[in-house]
Structure formats: C-alpha cells, structure tokens
Amino acid sequence: MDQENLFGNEWKVLEESRQTLENVHYQDNELLPKFKRLVTDYERLIKLTAKIFKISDIQSKNIKRHEDEVRQINDDLQQIERSRRKLMSDISHEIGTPMTSVQGYVKAMLDGVIEPGEPHLQMIYSKVLLVNDLVDDLFELSKLEASKAAFQFSEYPLEQLLDLMKSRFELEATDRGYRFSVEDFQENIPRNRYVSISMDLKRIEQVMDNFVNNAFRYTPPGGIIKIHGEIHSDGLFELGEEQLLLVGSLPCKVTFKVSDSGQGIDEESLPYVFDRFYRAIKAKNSTTPGTGLGLAIAKEIVQQHDGHIGVQSVKNQGCTFYFTLPAMLIQEQA
Ligand code: ATP
Ligand code: MG
C-alpha cells in the first residue's frame, strides 16, 4: 500500500487543520499561534512516520530477497551434493564391476578352478584396460569441468579443417568397409572471403574422434558415415558486394555434423547421451567397449569454446551428432 493511502486519514486531518488556520473567523483567536505550532508539529510527525515506514518496508523487502537468495543457494548446494553422491556411486560401480570380475577370474585360477589359459588372460587384460581408460577419462573430465585444462586457441580456416577431417578419417573408414564422405559446405561464403574458427585444434579433433569412433561402433560395416555441416550467418552473407566491402570481419557460426546409418538412439535415451557414464540400453548390454564418458568430455570441450553440442536421431535410422562453434568471416588480403 502506498503512503498516501496508508496515512490517508492523517493527511486529511492535516489538510482540515490548515484550512481552519486560514479561516477568517479564527484570525483573532488567541489560541491560533499555538494551534499553528501544533499543526506544524503534526505535519512533521506524519512525514517522519511515513519515512520510518518506508525504511522498514524497504528493509523487509531486502530481507525477503535475501531469504529467497539463501533458499536458492541451499537448493543449488543440495543439487550439487546429490550429483556428487551420484557421481561417486557411478564411479564405484563402473570401476568396481570390471575389478570384481578380474578378482573372480584370478581367484578361480589360484584355486585351480580354471586354467590360466590365453582366453581368460585376454579377458582379464581387457577389463584392466577398461579400468585404465576409465581412470584416464575421469581425470580428463574433472580437469575440463574445473576449467583447469589448458586450452591453446588458434585461428583455423574452415577449408583446412575439412581437409584435415578427410585425411584423418577417410582411410580408416573405407578400410573398415564404410561409405565415407566429407562434404564441402562452403558454397554460400561470399567471394574473397573465408571462414576462420578460433579453436584448440587438438581438443576439437578429440570431439570429432569421439563422434566418428561412435559412428564406427554403432554402425555395421557397409553403412554410411558422413561429415557435413552448415554455416549460419543471420543473413549477413546475403549483403551485396558493396555493403560487404564496407564491413571488415563478420561474425558467423559453423556447425560440424557426423551422420551415420547405424542403429540410432531411442527417444528415451537421447536426452542423456551427453551425461557421464550414460550408455544407451543396447550399448550397455552389448559387448561393445566404451566407458560412456566420451560424449561428456566432448560436451565440456565444446562448451569451453562457447559452442553448443547436440544430437538428432531416429531409432534404427542412424543419428547425427553435431557441434556449433562461433566463427568469423574474414576478408581475403588483396
Ligand atoms: P567412450 O567413453 O569410450 O566413448 P561410449 O562410446 O559408450 O564410450 P559415449 O561416446 O559417451 O560413450 O556415448 C554414450 C552413448 O551414446 C553410447 O554408449 C551409445 O549408447 C550412444 N551413442 C553414441 N554415439 C552413437 C551412435 N553414433 N549411434 C548410436 N548410439 C550412439
Ligand atoms: Mg564414445
């Protein structure tokens, strides 16, 4: 309630008193000077009370705001604590499962229940490798999440990156029996311009490696694996030549995509594939190797580039993993 309304009666009395003071009938009254002082004091009192009320109102609003903030911080802390506990139990489970199996096999060999032959030793070795990968990936992820991993940013022309992807994956993909292609998606770039992206090349290669290796893992040989993409310019590329000449570098965004024709990901699993340790039901039950940390690491790397990562998939029709990075459209030097 505003103060006019809150002190409505008092202001009315004051107004009436002022009118009384000006009333000609009372001008000769000997009590008039005393009444005048009384009215002045009364006015001061109302103003003071209104001021005190205002201060207390502000204070109680402040207290309410602080209470809300404290409640929010408390909720956030509880959420962090819940995810910390979940992470600890996930780690124990993911490392504990292969270790229990190793322990069982070794004990059985010591007890003479099974022969320490090659197949069993090979199985033990693969479990030990898995634990080793897990520890490496977890260490990497924790460094990335704590922003402690040092990133080395440099500028790379898009053209060079596409060539790099071709030479990096083409041989292996075709050797493994996939129909592999890297599409050039630079056709919309205006003349005498090129797209340049600031990135830590090793890290972005790590993201691409994960996408392409996942495509290998979850697509049977004979399938299609395609690297393609898009440049988003918010209409800036459509500016006329003359207007383009006036502006220097223009900001844009580049999306890199890896599509495969494999098993795809079911709708329920899609929101979780970038979570730590998440492996979609089929991958979890199958013998396909993997820690379920690859995409969580990729997400952190892309976020450290101010980028965005995502996936689209239709079950049994393959999937498209993508990430978008900020880029610049640069004018070629004459
Ligand atoms: P690693 O840590 O070795 O990469 P991973 O490949 O199982 O193990 P992620 O790369 O994080 O882990 O992928 C998480 C899950 O997402 C996979 O286990 C799989 O279920 C699903 N997935 C990822 N890529 C694909 C793909 N191209 N097709 C189908 N499912 C996929
Ligand atoms: Mg992976």
CSV table of C-alpha atoms and ligand atoms in Angstrom, one decimal:
chain,number,residue,atom,x,y,z
A,1,MET,CA,0.0,0.0,0.0
A,2,ASP,CA,1.4,3.5,-0.8
A,3,GLN,CA,1.9,6.1,1.8
A,4,GLU,CA,-0.9,8.4,0.6
A,5,ASN,CA,-3.4,5.7,1.2
A,6,LEU,CA,-1.7,4.4,4.4
A,7,PHE,CA,-1.7,7.8,6.1
A,8,GLY,CA,-4.8,9.0,4.3
A,9,ASN,CA,-6.7,9.9,7.5
A,10,GLU,CA,-3.8,11.8,9.0
A,11,TRP,CA,-3.2,13.8,5.8
A,12,LYS,CA,-6.9,14.7,5.7
A,13,VAL,CA,-6.9,15.9,9.3
A,14,LEU,CA,-3.8,18.0,8.5
A,15,GLU,CA,-5.5,19.5,5.4
A,16,GLU,CA,-8.6,20.4,7.5
A,17,SER,CA,-6.4,21.9,10.2
A,18,ARG,CA,-4.6,24.0,7.6
A,19,GLN,CA,-8.0,25.2,6.3
A,20,THR,CA,-9.0,26.1,9.9
A,21,LEU,CA,-5.8,28.2,10.3
A,22,GLU,CA,-6.8,30.2,7.2
A,23,ASN,CA,-10.4,30.5,8.3
A,24,VAL,CA,-11.2,34.3,8.8
A,25,HIS,CA,-13.4,33.6,11.8
A,26,TYR,CA,-10.4,32.4,13.8
A,27,GLN,CA,-7.9,35.0,12.8
A,28,ASP,CA,-8.3,36.9,16.1
A,29,ASN,CA,-8.4,33.9,18.3
A,30,GLU,CA,-5.6,34.0,20.9
A,31,LEU,CA,-5.1,30.2,20.6
A,32,LEU,CA,-4.3,30.5,16.9
A,33,PRO,CA,-0.4,30.7,17.2
A,34,LYS,CA,-0.5,27.6,19.5
A,35,PHE,CA,-2.7,25.8,17.1
A,36,LYS,CA,-0.4,26.8,14.2
A,37,ARG,CA,2.6,25.2,16.0
A,38,LEU,CA,0.6,22.2,16.7
A,39,VAL,CA,-0.3,21.8,13.0
A,40,THR,CA,3.4,22.2,12.0
A,41,ASP,CA,4.5,19.6,14.6
A,42,TYR,CA,1.7,17.3,13.4
A,43,GLU,CA,2.8,17.6,9.8
A,44,ARG,CA,6.4,16.8,10.8
A,45,LEU,CA,5.2,13.8,12.7
A,46,ILE,CA,3.3,12.4,9.8
A,47,LYS,CA,6.2,12.9,7.5
A,48,LEU,CA,8.6,11.2,9.9
A,49,THR,CA,6.3,8.3,10.5
A,50,ALA,CA,5.9,7.9,6.7
A,51,LYS,CA,9.7,7.9,6.3
A,52,ILE,CA,10.2,5.3,9.0
A,53,PHE,CA,7.5,3.2,7.4
A,54,LYS,CA,9.2,3.5,4.1
A,55,ILE,CA,12.6,2.4,5.5
A,56,SER,CA,11.1,-0.6,7.3
A,57,ASP,CA,9.2,-1.5,4.1
A,58,ILE,CA,12.5,-1.4,2.1
A,59,GLN,CA,14.2,-3.5,4.8
A,60,SER,CA,11.6,-6.1,4.9
A,61,LYS,CA,11.7,-6.4,1.1
A,62,ASN,CA,15.5,-6.7,1.3
A,63,ILE,CA,15.2,-9.4,4.0
A,64,LYS,CA,12.7,-11.3,1.8
A,65,ARG,CA,15.1,-11.0,-1.2
A,66,HIS,CA,18.0,-12.3,0.9
A,67,GLU,CA,15.8,-15.2,2.2
A,68,ASP,CA,15.0,-16.1,-1.4
A,69,GLU,CA,18.7,-16.0,-2.4
A,70,VAL,CA,19.7,-18.1,0.6
A,71,ARG,CA,16.9,-20.6,-0.3
A,72,GLN,CA,18.2,-20.8,-3.9
A,73,ILE,CA,21.8,-21.3,-2.8
A,74,ASN,CA,20.7,-24.0,-0.4
A,75,ASP,CA,18.8,-25.8,-3.2
A,76,ASP,CA,21.8,-25.5,-5.5
A,77,LEU,CA,24.1,-26.9,-2.9
A,78,GLN,CA,21.7,-29.8,-2.3
A,79,GLN,CA,21.6,-30.4,-6.0
A,80,ILE,CA,25.5,-30.4,-6.2
A,81,GLU,CA,25.6,-32.7,-3.2
A,82,ARG,CA,23.1,-35.1,-4.9
A,83,SER,CA,25.1,-35.2,-8.2
A,84,ARG,CA,28.4,-35.6,-6.2
A,85,ARG,CA,26.9,-38.6,-4.5
A,86,LYS,CA,25.6,-40.0,-7.8
A,87,LEU,CA,29.0,-39.5,-9.4
A,88,MET,CA,30.8,-41.3,-6.5
A,89,SER,CA,28.4,-44.2,-6.8
A,90,ASP,CA,28.6,-44.3,-10.6
A,91,ILE,CA,32.4,-44.3,-10.4
A,92,SER,CA,32.4,-47.1,-7.8
A,93,HIS,CA,30.1,-49.1,-9.9
A,94,GLU,CA,31.9,-48.5,-13.2
A,95,ILE,CA,35.3,-49.3,-11.7
A,96,GLY,CA,34.0,-52.0,-9.3
A,97,THR,CA,32.3,-54.1,-11.9
A,98,PRO,CA,35.4,-54.9,-14.0
A,99,MET,CA,37.5,-55.2,-10.9
A,100,THR,CA,35.2,-57.7,-9.3
A,101,SER,CA,35.3,-59.7,-12.5
A,102,VAL,CA,39.1,-59.6,-12.6
A,103,GLN,CA,39.2,-60.6,-8.9
A,104,GLY,CA,36.9,-63.6,-9.6
A,105,TYR,CA,39.0,-64.9,-12.5
A,106,VAL,CA,42.3,-64.5,-10.7
A,107,LYS,CA,40.9,-66.3,-7.6
A,108,ALA,CA,39.5,-69.1,-9.8
A,109,MET,CA,42.9,-69.5,-11.4
A,110,LEU,CA,44.7,-69.5,-8.0
A,111,ASP,CA,42.2,-72.1,-6.7
A,112,GLY,CA,42.8,-74.2,-9.8
A,113,VAL,CA,39.2,-74.0,-10.8
A,114,ILE,CA,40.1,-72.6,-14.3
A,115,GLU,CA,43.3,-72.9,-16.3
A,116,PRO,CA,45.3,-69.7,-16.7
A,117,GLY,CA,45.0,-70.0,-20.5
A,118,GLU,CA,45.0,-67.3,-23.1
A,119,PRO,CA,41.3,-66.6,-23.5
A,120,HIS,CA,40.9,-65.9,-19.7
A,121,LEU,CA,44.1,-63.9,-19.5
A,122,GLN,CA,42.9,-61.9,-22.5
A,123,MET,CA,39.5,-61.2,-20.8
A,124,ILE,CA,41.3,-60.1,-17.6
A,125,TYR,CA,43.6,-57.9,-19.7
A,126,SER,CA,40.6,-56.2,-21.5
A,127,LYS,CA,39.0,-55.5,-18.1
A,128,VAL,CA,42.2,-53.9,-16.8
A,129,LEU,CA,42.4,-51.8,-19.9
A,130,LEU,CA,38.8,-50.6,-19.4
A,131,VAL,CA,39.6,-49.6,-15.8
A,132,ASN,CA,42.7,-47.8,-17.1
A,133,ASP,CA,40.6,-45.9,-19.7
A,134,LEU,CA,38.0,-45.0,-17.1
A,135,VAL,CA,40.6,-43.5,-14.8
A,136,ASP,CA,42.2,-41.5,-17.7
A,137,ASP,CA,38.8,-40.3,-18.9
A,138,LEU,CA,37.6,-39.3,-15.4
A,139,PHE,CA,40.8,-37.4,-14.8
A,140,GLU,CA,40.4,-35.6,-18.1
A,141,LEU,CA,36.8,-34.8,-17.4
A,142,SER,CA,37.5,-33.5,-13.9
A,143,LYS,CA,40.2,-31.2,-15.3
A,144,LEU,CA,37.9,-29.9,-18.0
A,145,GLU,CA,35.0,-29.4,-15.6
A,146,ALA,CA,37.2,-27.5,-13.2
A,147,SER,CA,38.4,-25.4,-16.2
A,148,LYS,CA,41.9,-26.5,-15.3
A,149,ALA,CA,42.7,-28.0,-18.7
A,150,ALA,CA,44.9,-25.5,-20.6
A,151,PHE,CA,43.4,-24.7,-24.0
A,152,GLN,CA,45.6,-23.4,-26.8
A,153,PHE,CA,43.4,-21.3,-29.1
A,154,SER,CA,44.5,-20.5,-32.7
A,155,GLU,CA,42.7,-19.5,-35.8
A,156,TYR,CA,42.0,-22.1,-38.5
A,157,PRO,CA,40.4,-21.6,-41.9
A,158,LEU,CA,37.3,-23.9,-42.3
A,159,GLU,CA,38.8,-25.2,-45.6
A,160,GLN,CA,41.9,-26.5,-43.7
A,161,LEU,CA,39.7,-28.2,-41.1
A,162,LEU,CA,37.6,-30.0,-43.7
A,163,ASP,CA,40.8,-31.3,-45.4
A,164,LEU,CA,42.1,-32.4,-42.0
A,165,MET,CA,39.0,-34.4,-41.3
A,166,LYS,CA,39.2,-36.1,-44.6
A,167,SER,CA,42.8,-37.2,-44.2
A,168,ARG,CA,42.2,-38.1,-40.6
A,169,PHE,CA,39.2,-40.5,-41.1
A,170,GLU,CA,38.9,-41.4,-44.7
A,171,LEU,CA,41.4,-44.2,-44.9
A,172,GLU,CA,40.3,-46.0,-41.7
A,173,ALA,CA,36.6,-45.6,-42.6
A,174,THR,CA,37.0,-47.1,-46.1
A,175,ASP,CA,39.3,-49.8,-44.8
A,176,ARG,CA,36.7,-50.8,-42.3
A,177,GLY,CA,34.1,-51.0,-45.1
A,178,TYR,CA,32.1,-47.8,-44.6
A,179,ARG,CA,30.9,-45.5,-47.3
A,180,PHE,CA,32.6,-42.4,-46.0
A,181,SER,CA,32.5,-38.8,-47.2
A,182,VAL,CA,33.4,-35.3,-46.1
A,183,GLU,CA,31.0,-32.7,-47.7
A,184,ASP,CA,32.2,-29.2,-48.5
A,185,PHE,CA,29.6,-26.8,-47.1
A,186,GLN,CA,31.3,-23.5,-48.0
A,187,GLU,CA,29.3,-22.7,-51.1
A,188,ASN,CA,27.4,-19.8,-49.5
A,189,ILE,CA,30.5,-17.9,-48.5
A,190,PRO,CA,30.7,-14.6,-50.4
A,191,ARG,CA,33.6,-14.1,-52.8
A,192,ASN,CA,37.0,-13.1,-51.5
A,193,ARG,CA,36.0,-14.2,-48.0
A,194,TYR,CA,36.8,-17.3,-45.9
A,195,VAL,CA,35.5,-18.6,-42.6
A,196,SER,CA,38.0,-18.8,-39.8
A,197,ILE,CA,37.4,-20.5,-36.4
A,198,SER,CA,39.3,-19.9,-33.2
A,199,MET,CA,39.8,-23.3,-31.5
A,200,ASP,CA,42.1,-25.6,-29.7
A,201,LEU,CA,42.7,-28.0,-32.6
A,202,LYS,CA,43.7,-31.0,-30.6
A,203,ARG,CA,40.6,-30.7,-28.4
A,204,ILE,CA,38.2,-30.3,-31.4
A,205,GLU,CA,39.9,-33.3,-33.0
A,206,GLN,CA,39.1,-35.2,-29.8
A,207,VAL,CA,35.4,-34.3,-30.2
A,208,MET,CA,35.4,-35.4,-33.9
A,209,ASP,CA,37.3,-38.6,-32.9
A,210,ASN,CA,34.6,-39.4,-30.4
A,211,PHE,CA,31.8,-38.7,-32.9
A,212,VAL,CA,33.4,-40.8,-35.7
A,213,ASN,CA,34.5,-43.6,-33.4
A,214,ASN,CA,31.0,-43.8,-32.0
A,215,ALA,CA,29.7,-43.9,-35.6
A,216,PHE,CA,32.1,-46.9,-36.3
A,217,ARG,CA,31.0,-48.6,-33.1
A,218,TYR,CA,27.3,-48.3,-33.6
A,219,THR,CA,27.1,-48.7,-37.4
A,220,PRO,CA,27.7,-52.0,-39.0
A,221,PRO,CA,30.3,-52.0,-41.8
A,222,GLY,CA,28.8,-51.3,-45.2
A,223,GLY,CA,26.9,-48.4,-43.6
A,224,ILE,CA,27.3,-44.7,-44.4
A,225,ILE,CA,29.3,-42.2,-42.3
A,226,LYS,CA,29.2,-38.6,-43.5
A,227,ILE,CA,30.9,-35.5,-42.2
A,228,HIS,CA,29.0,-32.4,-43.2
A,229,GLY,CA,27.8,-29.1,-41.8
A,230,GLU,CA,26.3,-25.6,-42.1
A,231,ILE,CA,27.4,-22.0,-41.8
A,232,HIS,CA,24.9,-19.7,-40.0
A,233,SER,CA,25.3,-16.1,-41.0
A,234,ASP,CA,22.0,-14.5,-39.8
A,235,GLY,CA,21.6,-13.1,-43.4
A,236,LEU,CA,24.9,-11.3,-43.4
A,237,PHE,CA,26.2,-13.4,-46.3
A,238,GLU,CA,23.3,-12.1,-48.4
A,239,LEU,CA,24.6,-8.5,-48.2
A,240,GLY,CA,25.5,-7.0,-51.5
A,241,GLU,CA,29.2,-6.9,-52.6
A,242,GLU,CA,29.4,-3.2,-52.0
A,243,GLN,CA,28.0,-3.4,-48.4
A,244,LEU,CA,30.3,-6.3,-47.7
A,245,LEU,CA,33.3,-4.3,-48.8
A,246,LEU,CA,32.4,-1.7,-46.2
A,247,VAL,CA,32.4,-4.1,-43.3
A,248,GLY,CA,35.5,-5.8,-42.1
A,249,SER,CA,35.2,-9.2,-40.4
A,250,LEU,CA,31.7,-10.6,-39.8
A,251,PRO,CA,30.7,-13.0,-37.0
A,252,CYS,CA,29.0,-16.2,-38.0
A,253,LYS,CA,28.7,-19.8,-36.7
A,254,VAL,CA,29.8,-23.1,-38.0
A,255,THR,CA,28.1,-26.4,-37.3
A,256,PHE,CA,30.0,-29.7,-37.9
A,257,LYS,CA,27.9,-32.8,-38.2
A,258,VAL,CA,28.7,-36.5,-38.2
A,259,SER,CA,25.8,-38.6,-39.5
A,260,ASP,CA,25.7,-42.4,-39.6
A,261,SER,CA,23.3,-45.0,-40.8
A,262,GLY,CA,23.6,-47.2,-37.8
A,263,GLN,CA,21.3,-48.4,-35.0
A,264,GLY,CA,20.4,-44.9,-33.9
A,265,ILE,CA,19.3,-43.9,-30.4
A,266,ASP,CA,15.9,-44.4,-28.9
A,267,GLU,CA,13.9,-41.3,-27.9
A,268,GLU,CA,14.1,-42.1,-24.1
A,269,SER,CA,17.9,-42.3,-24.2
A,270,LEU,CA,18.5,-39.2,-26.4
A,271,PRO,CA,18.5,-36.5,-23.6
A,272,TYR,CA,21.1,-38.5,-21.6
A,273,VAL,CA,23.8,-39.4,-24.1
A,274,PHE,CA,26.0,-36.5,-23.0
A,275,ASP,CA,25.8,-37.5,-19.3
A,276,ARG,CA,28.7,-39.1,-17.6
A,277,PHE,CA,28.7,-42.9,-17.8
A,278,TYR,CA,25.5,-42.9,-19.8
A,279,ARG,CA,25.4,-45.8,-22.3
A,280,ALA,CA,22.1,-46.4,-24.1
A,281,ILE,CA,20.5,-49.8,-23.2
A,282,LYS,CA,21.8,-51.6,-26.2
A,283,ALA,CA,25.4,-50.4,-25.8
A,284,LYS,CA,25.2,-51.3,-22.1
A,285,ASN,CA,24.1,-54.8,-22.7
A,286,SER,CA,26.3,-55.5,-25.7
A,287,THR,CA,30.0,-56.3,-25.7
A,288,THR,CA,30.8,-53.0,-27.4
A,289,PRO,CA,33.7,-51.5,-25.5
A,290,GLY,CA,33.4,-48.0,-24.0
A,291,THR,CA,33.2,-46.1,-20.8
A,292,GLY,CA,30.3,-43.8,-21.6
A,293,LEU,CA,32.5,-40.8,-20.9
A,294,GLY,CA,33.4,-39.8,-24.5
A,295,LEU,CA,30.4,-37.6,-25.1
A,296,ALA,CA,30.6,-36.0,-21.7
A,297,ILE,CA,34.2,-35.0,-22.4
A,298,ALA,CA,33.2,-33.7,-25.9
A,299,LYS,CA,30.4,-31.6,-24.4
A,300,GLU,CA,32.9,-30.0,-21.9
A,301,ILE,CA,35.3,-29.2,-24.7
A,302,VAL,CA,32.7,-27.7,-26.9
A,303,GLN,CA,31.3,-25.6,-24.0
A,304,GLN,CA,34.8,-24.3,-23.4
A,305,HIS,CA,34.8,-23.0,-26.9
A,306,ASP,CA,31.4,-21.1,-26.2
A,307,GLY,CA,29.8,-23.7,-28.5
A,308,HIS,CA,26.8,-25.9,-28.4
A,309,ILE,CA,26.7,-29.7,-28.8
A,310,GLY,CA,23.7,-31.9,-29.7
A,311,VAL,CA,22.3,-35.0,-31.4
A,312,GLN,CA,19.3,-35.9,-33.6
A,313,SER,CA,18.3,-39.5,-34.1
A,314,VAL,CA,15.6,-41.7,-35.3
A,315,LYS,CA,15.8,-45.2,-33.9
A,316,ASN,CA,17.2,-47.8,-36.4
A,317,GLN,CA,17.8,-45.0,-38.9
A,318,GLY,CA,21.2,-43.7,-37.6
A,319,CYS,CA,22.0,-40.5,-35.9
A,320,THR,CA,23.6,-37.1,-36.4
A,321,PHE,CA,25.9,-35.7,-33.7
A,322,TYR,CA,26.8,-32.1,-34.2
A,323,PHE,CA,28.5,-29.1,-32.5
A,324,THR,CA,28.4,-25.4,-33.4
A,325,LEU,CA,31.3,-23.0,-32.8
A,326,PRO,CA,31.5,-19.2,-33.1
A,327,ALA,CA,33.5,-18.2,-36.2
A,328,MET,CA,34.5,-15.1,-38.3
A,329,LEU,CA,34.0,-14.4,-42.0
A,330,ILE,CA,37.3,-12.8,-43.0
A,331,GLN,CA,38.1,-10.7,-46.0
A,332,GLU,CA,41.0,-12.1,-48.0
A,333,GLN,CA,44.0,-9.8,-48.2
A,334,ALA,CA,44.4,-8.3,-51.7
B,1,ATP,P1,33.6,-44.0,-24.7
B,1,ATP,O1,33.7,-43.3,-23.4
B,1,ATP,O2,34.6,-45.0,-25.0
B,1,ATP,O3,33.4,-43.0,-25.8
B,1,ATP,P2,30.8,-44.7,-25.3
B,1,ATP,O4,31.1,-44.6,-26.8
B,1,ATP,O5,29.9,-45.8,-24.8
B,1,ATP,O6,32.2,-44.9,-24.5
B,1,ATP,P3,29.9,-42.0,-25.4
B,1,ATP,O7,30.7,-41.7,-26.5
B,1,ATP,O8,29.8,-41.0,-24.3
B,1,ATP,O9,30.3,-43.4,-24.7
B,1,ATP,O10,28.4,-42.4,-25.9
B,1,ATP,C1,27.4,-42.6,-25.0
B,1,ATP,C2,26.3,-43.5,-25.5
B,1,ATP,O11,25.6,-42.9,-26.6
B,1,ATP,C3,26.9,-44.8,-26.1
B,1,ATP,O12,27.1,-45.7,-25.2
B,1,ATP,C4,25.8,-45.2,-27.1
B,1,ATP,O13,24.7,-45.8,-26.4
B,1,ATP,C5,25.2,-43.8,-27.5
B,1,ATP,N1,25.8,-43.4,-28.8
B,1,ATP,C6,26.8,-42.5,-29.1
B,1,ATP,N2,27.0,-42.4,-30.4
B,1,ATP,C7,26.2,-43.2,-31.0
B,1,ATP,C8,25.9,-43.5,-32.4
B,1,ATP,N3,26.6,-42.9,-33.4
B,1,ATP,N4,24.9,-44.4,-32.7
B,1,ATP,C9,24.2,-45.0,-31.7
B,1,ATP,N5,24.4,-44.7,-30.4
B,1,ATP,C10,25.3,-43.9,-30.0
B,2,MG,MG,32.3,-42.8,-27.5
